[in-house]
CSV table of C-alpha atoms and ligand atoms in Angstrom, one decimal:
chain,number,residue,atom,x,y,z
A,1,UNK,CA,0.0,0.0,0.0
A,2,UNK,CA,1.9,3.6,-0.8
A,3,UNK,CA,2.0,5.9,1.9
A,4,UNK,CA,-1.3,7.8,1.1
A,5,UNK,CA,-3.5,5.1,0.4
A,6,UNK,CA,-1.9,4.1,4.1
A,7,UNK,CA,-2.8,7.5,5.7
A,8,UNK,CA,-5.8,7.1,4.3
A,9,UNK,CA,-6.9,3.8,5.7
A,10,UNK,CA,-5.5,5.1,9.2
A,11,UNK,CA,-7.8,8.3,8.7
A,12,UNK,CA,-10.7,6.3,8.1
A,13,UNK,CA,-10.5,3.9,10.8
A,14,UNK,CA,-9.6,6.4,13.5
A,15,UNK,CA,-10.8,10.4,13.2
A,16,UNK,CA,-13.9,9.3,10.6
A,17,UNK,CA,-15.4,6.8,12.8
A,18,UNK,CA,-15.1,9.3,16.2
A,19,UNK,CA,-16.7,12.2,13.6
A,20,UNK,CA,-19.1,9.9,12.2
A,21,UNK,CA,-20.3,8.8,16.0
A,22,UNK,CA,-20.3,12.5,17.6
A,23,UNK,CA,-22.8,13.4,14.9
A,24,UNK,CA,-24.6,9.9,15.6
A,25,UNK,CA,-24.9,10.8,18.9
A,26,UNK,CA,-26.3,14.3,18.3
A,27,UNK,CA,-28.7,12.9,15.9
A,28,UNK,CA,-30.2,10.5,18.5
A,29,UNK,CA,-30.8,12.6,21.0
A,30,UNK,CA,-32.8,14.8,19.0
A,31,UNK,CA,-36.8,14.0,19.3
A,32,UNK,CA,-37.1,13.5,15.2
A,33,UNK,CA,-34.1,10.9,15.1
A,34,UNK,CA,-34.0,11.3,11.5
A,35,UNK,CA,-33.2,14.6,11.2
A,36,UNK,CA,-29.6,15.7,10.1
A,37,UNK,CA,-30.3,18.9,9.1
A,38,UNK,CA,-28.8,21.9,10.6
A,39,UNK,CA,-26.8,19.5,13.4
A,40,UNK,CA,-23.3,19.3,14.0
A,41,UNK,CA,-22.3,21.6,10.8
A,42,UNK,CA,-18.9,21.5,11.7
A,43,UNK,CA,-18.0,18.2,12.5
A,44,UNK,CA,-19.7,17.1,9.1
A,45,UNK,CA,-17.4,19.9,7.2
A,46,UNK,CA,-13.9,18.6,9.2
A,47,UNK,CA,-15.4,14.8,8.1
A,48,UNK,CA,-15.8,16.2,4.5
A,49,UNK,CA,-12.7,18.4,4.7
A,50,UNK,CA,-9.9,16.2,6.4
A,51,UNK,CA,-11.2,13.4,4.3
A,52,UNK,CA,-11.0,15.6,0.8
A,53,UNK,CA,-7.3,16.0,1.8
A,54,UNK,CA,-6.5,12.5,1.7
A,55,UNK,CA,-8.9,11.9,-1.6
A,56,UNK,CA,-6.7,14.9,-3.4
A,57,UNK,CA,-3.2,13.5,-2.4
A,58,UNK,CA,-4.2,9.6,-3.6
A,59,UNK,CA,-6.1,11.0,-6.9
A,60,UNK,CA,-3.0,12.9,-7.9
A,61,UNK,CA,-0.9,9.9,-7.5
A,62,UNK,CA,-3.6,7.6,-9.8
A,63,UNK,CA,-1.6,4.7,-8.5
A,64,UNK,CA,-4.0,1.7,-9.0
A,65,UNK,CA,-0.6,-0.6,-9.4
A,66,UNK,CA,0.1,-1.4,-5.9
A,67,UNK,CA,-2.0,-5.2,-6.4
A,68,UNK,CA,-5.7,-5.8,-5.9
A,69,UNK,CA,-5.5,-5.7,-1.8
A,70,UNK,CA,-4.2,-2.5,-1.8
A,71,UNK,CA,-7.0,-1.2,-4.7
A,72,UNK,CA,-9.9,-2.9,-3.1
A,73,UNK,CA,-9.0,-1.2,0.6
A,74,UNK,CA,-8.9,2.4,-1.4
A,75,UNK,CA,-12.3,1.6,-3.2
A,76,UNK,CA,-13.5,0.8,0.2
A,77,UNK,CA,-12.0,3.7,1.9
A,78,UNK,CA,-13.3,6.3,-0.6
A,79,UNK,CA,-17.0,4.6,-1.1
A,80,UNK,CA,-17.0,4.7,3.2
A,81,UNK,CA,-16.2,8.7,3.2
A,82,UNK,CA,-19.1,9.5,0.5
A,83,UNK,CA,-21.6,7.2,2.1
A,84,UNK,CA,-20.8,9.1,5.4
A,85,UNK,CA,-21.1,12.3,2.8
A,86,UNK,CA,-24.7,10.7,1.8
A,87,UNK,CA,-25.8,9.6,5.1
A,88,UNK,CA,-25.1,13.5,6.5
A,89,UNK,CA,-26.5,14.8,3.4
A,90,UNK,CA,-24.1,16.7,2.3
A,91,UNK,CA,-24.5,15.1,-0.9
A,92,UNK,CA,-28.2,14.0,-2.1
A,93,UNK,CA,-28.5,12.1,-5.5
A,94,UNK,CA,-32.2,13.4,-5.3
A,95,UNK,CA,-31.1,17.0,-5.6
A,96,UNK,CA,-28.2,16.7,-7.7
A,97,UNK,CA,-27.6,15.4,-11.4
A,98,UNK,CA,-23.8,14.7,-10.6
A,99,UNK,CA,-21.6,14.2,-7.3
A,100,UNK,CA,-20.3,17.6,-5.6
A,101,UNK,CA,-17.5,15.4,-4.8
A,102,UNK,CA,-15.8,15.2,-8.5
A,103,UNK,CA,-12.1,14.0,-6.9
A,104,UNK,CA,-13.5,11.4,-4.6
A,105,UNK,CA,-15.7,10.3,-8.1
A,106,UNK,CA,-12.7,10.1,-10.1
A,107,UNK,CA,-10.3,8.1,-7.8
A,108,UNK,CA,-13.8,5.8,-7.6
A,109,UNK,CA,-14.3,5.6,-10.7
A,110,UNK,CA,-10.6,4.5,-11.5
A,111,UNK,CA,-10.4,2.3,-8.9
A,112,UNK,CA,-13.6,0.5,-9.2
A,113,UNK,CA,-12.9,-0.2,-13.1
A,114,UNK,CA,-9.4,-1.2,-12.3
A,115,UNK,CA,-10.4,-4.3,-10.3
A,116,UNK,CA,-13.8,-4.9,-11.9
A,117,UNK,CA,-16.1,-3.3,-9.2
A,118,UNK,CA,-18.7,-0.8,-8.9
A,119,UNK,CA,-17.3,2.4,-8.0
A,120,UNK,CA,-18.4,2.4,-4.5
A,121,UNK,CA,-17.8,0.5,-0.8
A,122,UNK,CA,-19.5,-2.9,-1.0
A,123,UNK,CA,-20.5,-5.3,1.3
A,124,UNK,CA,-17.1,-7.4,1.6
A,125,UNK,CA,-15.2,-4.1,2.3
A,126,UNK,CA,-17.0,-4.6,5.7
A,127,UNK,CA,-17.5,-8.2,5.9
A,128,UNK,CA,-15.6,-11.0,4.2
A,129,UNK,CA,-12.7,-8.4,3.3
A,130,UNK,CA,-12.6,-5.9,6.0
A,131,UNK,CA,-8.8,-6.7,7.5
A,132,UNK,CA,-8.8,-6.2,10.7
A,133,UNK,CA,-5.2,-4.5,12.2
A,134,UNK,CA,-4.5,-5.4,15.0
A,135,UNK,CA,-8.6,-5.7,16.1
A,136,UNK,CA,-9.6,-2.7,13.9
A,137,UNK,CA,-12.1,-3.5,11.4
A,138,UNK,CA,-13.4,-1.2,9.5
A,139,UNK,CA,-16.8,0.3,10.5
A,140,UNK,CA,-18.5,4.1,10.3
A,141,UNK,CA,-19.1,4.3,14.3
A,142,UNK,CA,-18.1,3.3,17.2
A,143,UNK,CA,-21.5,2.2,18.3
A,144,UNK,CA,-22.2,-1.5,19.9
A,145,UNK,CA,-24.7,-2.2,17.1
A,146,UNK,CA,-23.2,-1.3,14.1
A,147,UNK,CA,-20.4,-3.9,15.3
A,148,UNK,CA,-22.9,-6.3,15.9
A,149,UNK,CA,-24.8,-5.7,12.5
A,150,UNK,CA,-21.4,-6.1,11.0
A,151,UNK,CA,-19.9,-9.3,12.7
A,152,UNK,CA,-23.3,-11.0,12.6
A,153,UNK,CA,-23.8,-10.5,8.9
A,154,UNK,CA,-20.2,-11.4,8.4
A,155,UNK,CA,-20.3,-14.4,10.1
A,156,UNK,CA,-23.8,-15.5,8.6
A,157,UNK,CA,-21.9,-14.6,5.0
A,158,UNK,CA,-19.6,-17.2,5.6
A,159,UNK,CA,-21.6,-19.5,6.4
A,160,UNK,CA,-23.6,-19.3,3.1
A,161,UNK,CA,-20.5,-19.7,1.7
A,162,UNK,CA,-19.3,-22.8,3.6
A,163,UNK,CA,-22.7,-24.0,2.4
A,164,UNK,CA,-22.2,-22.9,-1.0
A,165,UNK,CA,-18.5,-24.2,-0.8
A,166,UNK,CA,-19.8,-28.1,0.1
A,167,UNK,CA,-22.5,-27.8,-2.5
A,168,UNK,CA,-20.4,-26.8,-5.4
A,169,UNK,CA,-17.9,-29.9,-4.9
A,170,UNK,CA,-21.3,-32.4,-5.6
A,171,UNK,CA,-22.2,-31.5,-9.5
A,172,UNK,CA,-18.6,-33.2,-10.2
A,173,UNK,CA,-19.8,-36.5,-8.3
A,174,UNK,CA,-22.8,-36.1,-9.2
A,175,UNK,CA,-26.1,-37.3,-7.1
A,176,UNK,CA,-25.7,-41.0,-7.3
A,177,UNK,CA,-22.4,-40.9,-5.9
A,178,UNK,CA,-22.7,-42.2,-2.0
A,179,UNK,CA,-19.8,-39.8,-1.0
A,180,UNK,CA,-21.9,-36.8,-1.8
A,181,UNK,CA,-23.3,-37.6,1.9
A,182,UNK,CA,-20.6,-35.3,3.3
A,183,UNK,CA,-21.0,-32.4,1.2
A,184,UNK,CA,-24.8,-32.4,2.2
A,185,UNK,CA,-23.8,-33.1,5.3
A,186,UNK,CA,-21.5,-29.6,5.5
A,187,UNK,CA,-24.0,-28.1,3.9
A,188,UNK,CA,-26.3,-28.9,6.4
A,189,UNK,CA,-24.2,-28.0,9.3
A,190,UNK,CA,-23.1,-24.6,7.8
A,191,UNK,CA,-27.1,-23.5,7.5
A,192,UNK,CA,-27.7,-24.7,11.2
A,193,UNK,CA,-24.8,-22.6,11.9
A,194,UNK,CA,-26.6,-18.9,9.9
A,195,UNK,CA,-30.2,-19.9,11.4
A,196,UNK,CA,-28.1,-19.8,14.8
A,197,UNK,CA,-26.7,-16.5,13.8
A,198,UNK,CA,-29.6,-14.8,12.4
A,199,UNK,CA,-31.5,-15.8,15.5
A,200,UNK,CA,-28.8,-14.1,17.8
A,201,UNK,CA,-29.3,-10.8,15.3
A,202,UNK,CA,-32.7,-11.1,15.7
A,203,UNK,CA,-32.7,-10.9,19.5
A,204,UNK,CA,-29.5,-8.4,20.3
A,205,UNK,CA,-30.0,-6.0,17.8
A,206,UNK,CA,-31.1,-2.6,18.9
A,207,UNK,CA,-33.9,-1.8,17.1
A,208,UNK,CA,-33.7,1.9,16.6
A,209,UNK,CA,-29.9,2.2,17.0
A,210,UNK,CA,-29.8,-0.2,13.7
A,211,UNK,CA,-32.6,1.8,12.0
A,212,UNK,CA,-31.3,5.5,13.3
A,213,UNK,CA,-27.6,4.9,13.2
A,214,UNK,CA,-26.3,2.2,11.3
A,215,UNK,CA,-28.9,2.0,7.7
A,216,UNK,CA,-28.7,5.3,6.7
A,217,UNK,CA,-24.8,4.9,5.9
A,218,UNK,CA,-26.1,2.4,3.2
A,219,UNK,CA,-28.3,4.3,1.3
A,220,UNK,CA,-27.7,5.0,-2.7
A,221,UNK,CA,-25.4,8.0,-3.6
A,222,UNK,CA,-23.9,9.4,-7.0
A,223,UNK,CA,-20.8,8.7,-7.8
A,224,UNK,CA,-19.6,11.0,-11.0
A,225,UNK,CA,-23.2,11.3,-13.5
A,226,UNK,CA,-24.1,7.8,-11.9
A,227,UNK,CA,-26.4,6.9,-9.1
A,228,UNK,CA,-25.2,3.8,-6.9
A,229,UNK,CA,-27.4,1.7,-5.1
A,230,UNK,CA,-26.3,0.9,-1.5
A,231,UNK,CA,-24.7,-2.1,-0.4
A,232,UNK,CA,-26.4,-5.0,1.5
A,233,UNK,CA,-25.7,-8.4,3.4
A,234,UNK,CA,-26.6,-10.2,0.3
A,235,UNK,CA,-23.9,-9.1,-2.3
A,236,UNK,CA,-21.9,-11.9,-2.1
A,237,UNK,CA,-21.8,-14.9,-4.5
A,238,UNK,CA,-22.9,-17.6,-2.2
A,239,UNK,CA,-26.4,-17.3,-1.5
A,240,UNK,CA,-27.4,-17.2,-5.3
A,241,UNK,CA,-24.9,-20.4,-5.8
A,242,UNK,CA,-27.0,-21.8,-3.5
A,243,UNK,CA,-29.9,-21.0,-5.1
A,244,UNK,CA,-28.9,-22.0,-8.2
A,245,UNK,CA,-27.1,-25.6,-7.1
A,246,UNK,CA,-30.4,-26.8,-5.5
A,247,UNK,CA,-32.3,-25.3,-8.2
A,248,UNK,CA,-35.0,-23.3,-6.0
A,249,UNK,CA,-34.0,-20.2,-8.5
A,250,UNK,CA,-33.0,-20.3,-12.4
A,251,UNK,CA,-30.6,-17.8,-14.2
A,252,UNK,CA,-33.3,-17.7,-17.3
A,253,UNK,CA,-35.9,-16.1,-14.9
A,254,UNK,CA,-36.4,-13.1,-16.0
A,255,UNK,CA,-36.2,-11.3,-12.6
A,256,UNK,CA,-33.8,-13.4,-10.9
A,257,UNK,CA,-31.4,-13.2,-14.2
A,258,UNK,CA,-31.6,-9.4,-13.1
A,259,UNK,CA,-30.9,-9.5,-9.7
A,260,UNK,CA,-27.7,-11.3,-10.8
A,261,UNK,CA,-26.7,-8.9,-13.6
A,262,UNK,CA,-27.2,-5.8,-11.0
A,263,UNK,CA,-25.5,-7.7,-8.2
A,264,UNK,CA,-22.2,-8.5,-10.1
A,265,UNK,CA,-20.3,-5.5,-9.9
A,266,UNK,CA,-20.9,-5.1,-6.0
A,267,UNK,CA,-19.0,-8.4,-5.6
A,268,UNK,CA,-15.1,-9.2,-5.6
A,269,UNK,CA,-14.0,-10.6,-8.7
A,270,UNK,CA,-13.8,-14.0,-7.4
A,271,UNK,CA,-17.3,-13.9,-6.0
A,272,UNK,CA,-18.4,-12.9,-9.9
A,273,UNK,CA,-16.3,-15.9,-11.7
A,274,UNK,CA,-18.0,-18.5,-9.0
A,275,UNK,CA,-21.3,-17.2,-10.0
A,276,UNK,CA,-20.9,-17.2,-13.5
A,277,UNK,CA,-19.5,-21.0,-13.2
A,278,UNK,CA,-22.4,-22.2,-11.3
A,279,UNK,CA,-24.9,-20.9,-14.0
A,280,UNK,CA,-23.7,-23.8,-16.1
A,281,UNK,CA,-24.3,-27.0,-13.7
A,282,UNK,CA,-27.5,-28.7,-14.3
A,283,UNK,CA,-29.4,-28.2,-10.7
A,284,UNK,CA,-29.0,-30.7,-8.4
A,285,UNK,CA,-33.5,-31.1,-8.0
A,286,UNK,CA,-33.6,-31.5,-11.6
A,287,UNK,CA,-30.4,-34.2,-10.9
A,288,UNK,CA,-32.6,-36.2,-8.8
A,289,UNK,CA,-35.5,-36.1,-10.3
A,290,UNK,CA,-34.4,-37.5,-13.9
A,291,UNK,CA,-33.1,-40.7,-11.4
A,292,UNK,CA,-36.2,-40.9,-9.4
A,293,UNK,CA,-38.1,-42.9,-11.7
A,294,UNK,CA,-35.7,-45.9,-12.0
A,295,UNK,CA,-33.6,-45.4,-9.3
A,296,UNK,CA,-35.7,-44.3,-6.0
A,297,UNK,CA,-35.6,-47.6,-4.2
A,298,UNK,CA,-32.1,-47.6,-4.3
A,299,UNK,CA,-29.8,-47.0,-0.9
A,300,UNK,CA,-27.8,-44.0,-3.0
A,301,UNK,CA,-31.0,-42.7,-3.8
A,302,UNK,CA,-32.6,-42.3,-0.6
A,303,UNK,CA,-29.9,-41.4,1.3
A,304,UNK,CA,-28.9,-38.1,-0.7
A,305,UNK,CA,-32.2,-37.6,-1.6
A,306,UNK,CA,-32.8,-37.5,2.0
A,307,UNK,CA,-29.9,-35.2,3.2
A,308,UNK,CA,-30.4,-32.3,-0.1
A,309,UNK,CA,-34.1,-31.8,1.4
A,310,UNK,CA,-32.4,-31.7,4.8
A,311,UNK,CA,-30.6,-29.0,3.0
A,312,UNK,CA,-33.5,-27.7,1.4
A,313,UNK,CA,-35.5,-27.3,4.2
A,314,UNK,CA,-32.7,-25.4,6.5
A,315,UNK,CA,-32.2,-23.1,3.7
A,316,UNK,CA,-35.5,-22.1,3.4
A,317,UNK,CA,-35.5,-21.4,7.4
A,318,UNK,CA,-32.6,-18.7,6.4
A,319,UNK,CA,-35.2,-17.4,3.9
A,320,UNK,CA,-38.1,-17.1,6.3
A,321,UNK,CA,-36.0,-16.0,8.8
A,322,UNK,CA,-34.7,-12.8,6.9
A,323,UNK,CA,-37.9,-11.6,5.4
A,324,UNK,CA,-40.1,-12.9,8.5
A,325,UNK,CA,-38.1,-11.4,11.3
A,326,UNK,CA,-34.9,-9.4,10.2
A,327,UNK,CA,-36.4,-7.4,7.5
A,328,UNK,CA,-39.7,-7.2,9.1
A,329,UNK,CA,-38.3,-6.1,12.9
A,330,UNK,CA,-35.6,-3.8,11.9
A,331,UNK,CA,-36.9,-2.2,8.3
A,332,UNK,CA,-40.3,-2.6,7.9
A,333,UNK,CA,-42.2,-2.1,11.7
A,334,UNK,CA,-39.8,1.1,12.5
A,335,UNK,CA,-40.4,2.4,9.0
A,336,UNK,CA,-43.8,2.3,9.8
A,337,UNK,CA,-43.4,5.7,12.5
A,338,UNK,CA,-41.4,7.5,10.2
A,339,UNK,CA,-42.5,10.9,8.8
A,340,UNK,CA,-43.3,10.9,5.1
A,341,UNK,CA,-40.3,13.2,4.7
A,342,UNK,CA,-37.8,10.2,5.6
A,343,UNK,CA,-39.6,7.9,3.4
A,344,UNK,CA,-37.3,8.9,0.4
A,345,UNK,CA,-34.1,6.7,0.1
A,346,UNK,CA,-35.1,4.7,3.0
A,347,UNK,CA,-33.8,0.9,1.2
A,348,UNK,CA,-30.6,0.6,0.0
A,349,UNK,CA,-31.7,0.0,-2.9
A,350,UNK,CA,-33.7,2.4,-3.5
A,351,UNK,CA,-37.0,1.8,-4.9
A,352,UNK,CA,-40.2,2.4,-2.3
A,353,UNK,CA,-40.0,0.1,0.4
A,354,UNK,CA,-43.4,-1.6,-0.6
A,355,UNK,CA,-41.5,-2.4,-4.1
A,356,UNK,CA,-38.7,-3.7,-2.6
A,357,UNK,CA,-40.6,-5.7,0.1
A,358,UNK,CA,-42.5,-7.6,-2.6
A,359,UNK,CA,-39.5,-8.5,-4.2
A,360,UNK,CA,-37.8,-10.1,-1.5
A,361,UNK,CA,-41.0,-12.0,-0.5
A,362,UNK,CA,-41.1,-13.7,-3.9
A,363,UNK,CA,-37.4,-15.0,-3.2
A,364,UNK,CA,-38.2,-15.8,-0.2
A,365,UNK,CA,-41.0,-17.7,-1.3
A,366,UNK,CA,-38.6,-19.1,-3.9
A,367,UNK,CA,-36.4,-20.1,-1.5
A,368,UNK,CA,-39.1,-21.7,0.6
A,369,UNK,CA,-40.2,-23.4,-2.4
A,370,UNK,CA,-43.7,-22.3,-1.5
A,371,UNK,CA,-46.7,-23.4,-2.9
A,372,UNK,CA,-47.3,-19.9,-4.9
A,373,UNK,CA,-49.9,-19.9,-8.6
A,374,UNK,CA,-48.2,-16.6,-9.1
A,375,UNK,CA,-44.7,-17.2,-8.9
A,376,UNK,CA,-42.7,-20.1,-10.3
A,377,UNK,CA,-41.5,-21.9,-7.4
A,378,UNK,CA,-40.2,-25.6,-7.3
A,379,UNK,CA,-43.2,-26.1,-4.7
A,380,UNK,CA,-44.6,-29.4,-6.9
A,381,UNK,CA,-40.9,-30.7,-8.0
A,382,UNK,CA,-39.8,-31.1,-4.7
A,383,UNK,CA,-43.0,-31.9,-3.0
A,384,UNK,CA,-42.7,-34.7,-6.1
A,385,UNK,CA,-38.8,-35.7,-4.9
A,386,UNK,CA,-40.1,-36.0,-0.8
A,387,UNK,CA,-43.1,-38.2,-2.0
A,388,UNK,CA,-39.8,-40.7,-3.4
A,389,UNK,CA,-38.4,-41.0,-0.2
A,390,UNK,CA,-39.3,-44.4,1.6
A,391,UNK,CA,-39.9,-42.8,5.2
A,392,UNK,CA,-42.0,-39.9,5.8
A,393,UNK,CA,-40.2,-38.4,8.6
A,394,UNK,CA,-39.1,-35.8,6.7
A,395,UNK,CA,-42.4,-34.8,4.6
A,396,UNK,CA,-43.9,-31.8,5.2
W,1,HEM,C1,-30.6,-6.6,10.8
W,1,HEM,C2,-30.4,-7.6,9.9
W,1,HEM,C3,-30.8,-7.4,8.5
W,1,HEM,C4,-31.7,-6.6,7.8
W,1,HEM,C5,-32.6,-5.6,8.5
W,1,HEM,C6,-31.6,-6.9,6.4
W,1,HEM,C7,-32.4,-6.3,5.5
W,1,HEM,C8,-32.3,-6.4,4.1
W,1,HEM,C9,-32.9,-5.6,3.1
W,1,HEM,C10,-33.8,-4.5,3.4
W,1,HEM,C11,-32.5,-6.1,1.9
W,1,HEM,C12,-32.8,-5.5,0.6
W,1,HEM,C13,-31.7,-4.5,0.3
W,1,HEM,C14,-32.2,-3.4,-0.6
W,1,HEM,O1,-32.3,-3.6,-1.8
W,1,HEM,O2,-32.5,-2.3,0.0
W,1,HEM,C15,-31.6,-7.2,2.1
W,1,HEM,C16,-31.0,-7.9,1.2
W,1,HEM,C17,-30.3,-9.1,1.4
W,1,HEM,N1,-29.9,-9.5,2.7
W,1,HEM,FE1,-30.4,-8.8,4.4
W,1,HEM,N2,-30.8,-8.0,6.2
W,1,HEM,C18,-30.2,-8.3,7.4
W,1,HEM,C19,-29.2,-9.2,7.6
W,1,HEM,C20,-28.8,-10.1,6.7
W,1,HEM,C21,-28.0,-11.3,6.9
W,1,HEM,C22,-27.4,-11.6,8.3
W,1,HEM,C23,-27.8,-11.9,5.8
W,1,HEM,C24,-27.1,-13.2,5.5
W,1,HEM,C25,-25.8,-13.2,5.5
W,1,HEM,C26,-28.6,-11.2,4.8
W,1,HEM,C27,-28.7,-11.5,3.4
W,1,HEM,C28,-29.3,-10.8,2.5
W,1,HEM,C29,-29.4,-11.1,1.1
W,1,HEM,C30,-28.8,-12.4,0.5
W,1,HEM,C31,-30.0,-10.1,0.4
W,1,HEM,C32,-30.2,-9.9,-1.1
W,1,HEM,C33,-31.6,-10.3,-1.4
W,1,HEM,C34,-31.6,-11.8,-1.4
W,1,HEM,O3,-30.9,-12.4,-2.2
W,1,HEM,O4,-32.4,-12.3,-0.6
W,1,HEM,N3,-29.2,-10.1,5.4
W,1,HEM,N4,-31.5,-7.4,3.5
């Protein structure tokens, strides 16, 4: 890393996260939490000026030749300051038709195209790739929950990935081979392992610190001409691999063929090529059910039949799980006291939340392979695969 991308990361793990949590803490003791207007002025302009120097000096040097670690920290480290910039409006894609912030843009803009990523912090800058030194990771505040939101997520990431990890390994095996057993069987363990973590989110997470102090830093901003949507928990490769090995989800549906395309740039380039290999495999349902006919009474059969709608069935707890009682407890039920003034760029996304909430319900539901006329699901494929299976312990 050269010395200014170094200062950099310093600055924004030390003076950015103390400005960023006096103006948290002003915020929240205000009665309207969600204003930001006209509070702490001049710690936001030191944050946007002390930052700006830093942005300046690294620009100037255009030096994107230091190897990918060193890029992907300064893409992180400049997409942090102008979500900070977002979050304490001091920039406002609504109001503007380009950023105010044309150096910060630039060295985005270079960086992001120099690795292959949108020009903005993503989700592994703060998860799966935030480097901790020496027990610093990377974060906006200092405040319990953001930490927890962070670590939780991180942790339940790499889980879907161990999952995704043990899944991947069985196309080459294929179904009938008895050693797939142990991948499911990993599999298995690694989604016990998120439900566990998503449970302990569910029941330590501060309500309206999360929604107050630790959302609005992901909301969309411009970056150049361009508005960027915000990051979330799910840009990482894993969960669709998931999706796609099991076959709840298909790359040739129409909307979940989008979500990947929009979704690509906002993950490492080793997160993109896994994704783009797993489009290839035939699913693993669609596997078994092509053997079902001649092969069900067989040992092979029924024993990985058995463990991929273990696998299956945890997954779509996961699914429930995050729509049912993450995104309903933290998003939806505190959005529901806000003023209509704060209803703009609420999602990270950024389409109304109602839009957004119907989307994730259908892949929830795809997930959950529920039985759904208006959505494909795989409801009646696997309901077909459990009605193979000699025991009905596991039918549902
Ligand atoms: C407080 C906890 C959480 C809340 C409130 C939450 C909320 C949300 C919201 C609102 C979105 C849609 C983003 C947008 O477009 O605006 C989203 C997406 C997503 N989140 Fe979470 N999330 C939480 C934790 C997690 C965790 C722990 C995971 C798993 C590691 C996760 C995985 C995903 C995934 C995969 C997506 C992309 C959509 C999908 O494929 O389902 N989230 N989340």
């Amino acid at each position: 890393m050269s010395a200014n991308a170094s200062a950099f990361d310093a600055w924004i793990r030390g003076p950015f996260v103390a400005m960023n949590s006096v103006l948290e803490a002003l915020y929240f003791a205000q009665t309207d939490r969600a204003n930001v207007e006209g509070v702490g002025d001049a710690v936001k302009h030191a944050l946007r000026d002390e930052g700006h120097v830093h942005i300046v000096a690294l620009w100037r040097e255009g030096n994107t030749g230091d190897g990918f670690e060193s890029a992907f920290a300064v893409l992180g480290n400049v997409g942090m300051y102008l979500a900070a910039l977002r979050r304490h409006e001091l920039t406002n894609p609504a109001r503007e038709d380009r950023s105010p912030f044309q150096e910060a843009s630039s060295l985005a803009l270079h960086v992001g195209a120099s690795i292959g990523m949108a020009p903005r912090f993503a989700t592994a800058h703060l998860a799966t790739r935030n480097f901790a030194v020496a027990g610093v990771r990377r974060s906006f505040t200092d405040l319990r929950d953001e930490f927890l939101f962070i670590d939780e997520n991180t942790r339940g990431i790499l889980c879907f990935q161990r999952a995704a990890d043990a899944l991947a390994r069985i196309p080459a095996l294929g179904v009938s081979n008895p050693v797939a057993d142990i991948q499911f069987a990993a599999a298995a363990d690694a989604l016990r392992a998120a439900i566990a973590i998503n449970a302990r989110l569910f029941g330590t997470l501060d309500i309206e610190r999360f929604f107050y102090c630790v959302r609005p830093y992901y909301k969309p901003y411009r970056v150049g001409r361009l508005e960027y949507r915000g990051a979330n928990a799910g840009d990482f490769s894993g969960i669709n691999e998931i999706d796609l090995l099991l076959g709840l989800c298909q790359a040739n549906d129409p909307s979940y063929a989008q979500l990947l395309v929009d979704k690509m740039l906002f993950m490492p380039p080793e997160d993109q090529t896994r994704l783009r290999d797993c489009m290839r495999h035939r699913n693993l349902l669609d596997e078994f059910l092509a053997l079902a006919q001649d092969h069900a009474d067989t040992d092979w059969f029924q024993t990985n039949a058995r463990a991929f709608i273990e696998v299956c069935d945890l997954f779509a707890k996961t699914a429930a799980q995050h729509h049912d009682q993450l995104v309903n407890r933290f998003i939806v039920m505190p959005s529901a006291t806000l003023d209509d003034v704060h209803m703009s760029g609420l999602t990270a996304s950024g389409p109304p939340l109602s839009v957004l909430l119907r989307a994730l319900e259908s892949l929830r539901d795809q997930r959950m392979a529920a039985d759904r006329p208006d959505l494909h699901t795989r409801h009646a494929d696997l309901a077909r695969l459990r009605t193979c299976l000699v025991s009905t312990e596991n039918q549902r």
